[in-house]
PDB file of C-alpha atoms in Angstrom:
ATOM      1  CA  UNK A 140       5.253 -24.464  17.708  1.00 56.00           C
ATOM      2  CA  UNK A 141       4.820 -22.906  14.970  1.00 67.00           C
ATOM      3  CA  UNK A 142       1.733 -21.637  13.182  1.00 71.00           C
ATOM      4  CA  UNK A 143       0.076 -20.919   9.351  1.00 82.00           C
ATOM      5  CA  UNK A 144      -3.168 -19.953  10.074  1.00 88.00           C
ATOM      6  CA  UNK A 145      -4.518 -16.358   9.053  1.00 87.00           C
ATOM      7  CA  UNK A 146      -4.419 -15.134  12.395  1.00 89.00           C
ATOM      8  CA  UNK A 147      -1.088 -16.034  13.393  1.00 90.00           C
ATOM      9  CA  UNK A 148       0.124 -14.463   9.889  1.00 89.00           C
ATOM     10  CA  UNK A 149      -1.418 -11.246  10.551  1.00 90.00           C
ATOM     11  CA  UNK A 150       0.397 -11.047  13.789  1.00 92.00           C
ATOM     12  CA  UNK A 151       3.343 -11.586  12.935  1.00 93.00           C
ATOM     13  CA  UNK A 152       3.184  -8.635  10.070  1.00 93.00           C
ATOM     14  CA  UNK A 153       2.266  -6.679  12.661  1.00 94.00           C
ATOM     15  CA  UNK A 154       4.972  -7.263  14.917  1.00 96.00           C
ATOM     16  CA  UNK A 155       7.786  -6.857  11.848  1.00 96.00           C
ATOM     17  CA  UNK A 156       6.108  -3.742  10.597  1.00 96.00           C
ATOM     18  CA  UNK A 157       6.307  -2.245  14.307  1.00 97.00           C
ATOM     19  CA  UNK A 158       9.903  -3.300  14.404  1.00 97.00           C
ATOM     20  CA  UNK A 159      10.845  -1.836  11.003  1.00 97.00           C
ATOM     21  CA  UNK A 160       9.405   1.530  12.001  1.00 96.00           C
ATOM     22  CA  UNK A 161      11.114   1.797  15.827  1.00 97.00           C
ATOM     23  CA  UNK A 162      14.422   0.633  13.463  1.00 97.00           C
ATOM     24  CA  UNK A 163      13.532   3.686  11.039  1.00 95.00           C
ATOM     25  CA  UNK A 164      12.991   5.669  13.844  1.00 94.00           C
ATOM     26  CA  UNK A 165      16.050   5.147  16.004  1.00 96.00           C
ATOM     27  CA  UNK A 166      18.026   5.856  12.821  1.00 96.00           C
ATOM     28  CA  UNK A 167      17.045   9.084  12.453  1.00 92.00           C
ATOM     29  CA  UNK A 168      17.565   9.521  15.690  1.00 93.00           C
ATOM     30  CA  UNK A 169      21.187   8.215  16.122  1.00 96.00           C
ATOM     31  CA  UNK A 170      22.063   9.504  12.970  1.00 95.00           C
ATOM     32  CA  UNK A 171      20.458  12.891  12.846  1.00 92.00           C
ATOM     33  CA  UNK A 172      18.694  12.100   9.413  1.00 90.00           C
ATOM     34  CA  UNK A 173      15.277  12.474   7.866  1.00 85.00           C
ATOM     35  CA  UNK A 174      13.294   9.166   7.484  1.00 87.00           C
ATOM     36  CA  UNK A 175      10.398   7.806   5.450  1.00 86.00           C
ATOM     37  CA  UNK A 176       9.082   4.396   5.100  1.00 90.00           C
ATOM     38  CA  UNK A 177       6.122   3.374   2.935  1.00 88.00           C
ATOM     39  CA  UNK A 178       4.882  -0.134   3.275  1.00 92.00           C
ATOM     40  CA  UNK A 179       2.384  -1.339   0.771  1.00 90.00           C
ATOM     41  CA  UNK A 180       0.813  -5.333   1.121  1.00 91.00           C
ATOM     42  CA  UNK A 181       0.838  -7.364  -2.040  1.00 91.00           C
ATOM     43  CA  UNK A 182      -2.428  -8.892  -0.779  1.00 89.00           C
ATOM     44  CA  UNK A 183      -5.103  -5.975  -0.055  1.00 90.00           C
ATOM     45  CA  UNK A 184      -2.640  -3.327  -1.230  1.00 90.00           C
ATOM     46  CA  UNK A 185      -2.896  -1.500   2.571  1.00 92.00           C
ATOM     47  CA  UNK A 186      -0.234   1.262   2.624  1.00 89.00           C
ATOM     48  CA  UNK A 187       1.396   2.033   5.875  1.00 91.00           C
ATOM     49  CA  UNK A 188       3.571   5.106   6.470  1.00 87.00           C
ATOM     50  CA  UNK A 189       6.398   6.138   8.745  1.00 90.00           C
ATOM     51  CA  UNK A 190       8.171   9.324   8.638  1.00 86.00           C
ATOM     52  CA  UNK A 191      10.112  11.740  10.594  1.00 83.00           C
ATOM     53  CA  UNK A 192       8.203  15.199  11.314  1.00 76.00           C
ATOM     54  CA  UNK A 193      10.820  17.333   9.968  1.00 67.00           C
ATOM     55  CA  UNK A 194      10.353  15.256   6.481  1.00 62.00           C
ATOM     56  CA  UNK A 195       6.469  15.151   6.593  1.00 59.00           C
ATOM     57  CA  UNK A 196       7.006  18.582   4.020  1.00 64.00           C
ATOM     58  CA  UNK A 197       8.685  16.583   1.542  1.00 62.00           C
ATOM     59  CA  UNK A 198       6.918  13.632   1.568  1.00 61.00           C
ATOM     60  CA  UNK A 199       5.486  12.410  -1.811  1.00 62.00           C
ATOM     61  CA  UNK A 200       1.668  12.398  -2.835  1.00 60.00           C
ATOM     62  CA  UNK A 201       0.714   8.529  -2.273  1.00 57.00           C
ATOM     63  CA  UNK A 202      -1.529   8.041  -5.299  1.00 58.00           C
ATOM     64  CA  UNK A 203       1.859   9.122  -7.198  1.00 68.00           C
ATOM     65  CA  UNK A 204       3.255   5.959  -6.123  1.00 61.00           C
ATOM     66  CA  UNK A 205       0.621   3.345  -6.197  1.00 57.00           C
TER      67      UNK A 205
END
């Protein structure tokens, strides 16, 4: 059954954004590559980051991007 309250919503985000950075992850991995993800919410504006620690050097300022 399926669910619209706050709670469940919140979850769920929570569970993608996990997923999207183990994904981000095992590509630099497998493919021997530097990765960065920057997630920012539309509702609050929270900004979550991922990023490989070879490619922490060149990653950007975040106020430069908000």
């Amino acid at each position: 059954r399926r669910s619209d309250s706050p709670r469940v919503k919140g979850q769920q985000r929570c569970r993608l954004r996990k997923s999207l950075f183990k994904s981000a992850h095992k590509y630099g991995v497998k493919c021997d590559a530097d990765v960065c993800v920057i997630l920012r919410t539309r509702e609050d504006g929270r900004i979550f980051t991922f990023s490989t620690d070879s490619f922490d050097e060149f990653l950007p300022i975040l106020q430069e991007l908000v």
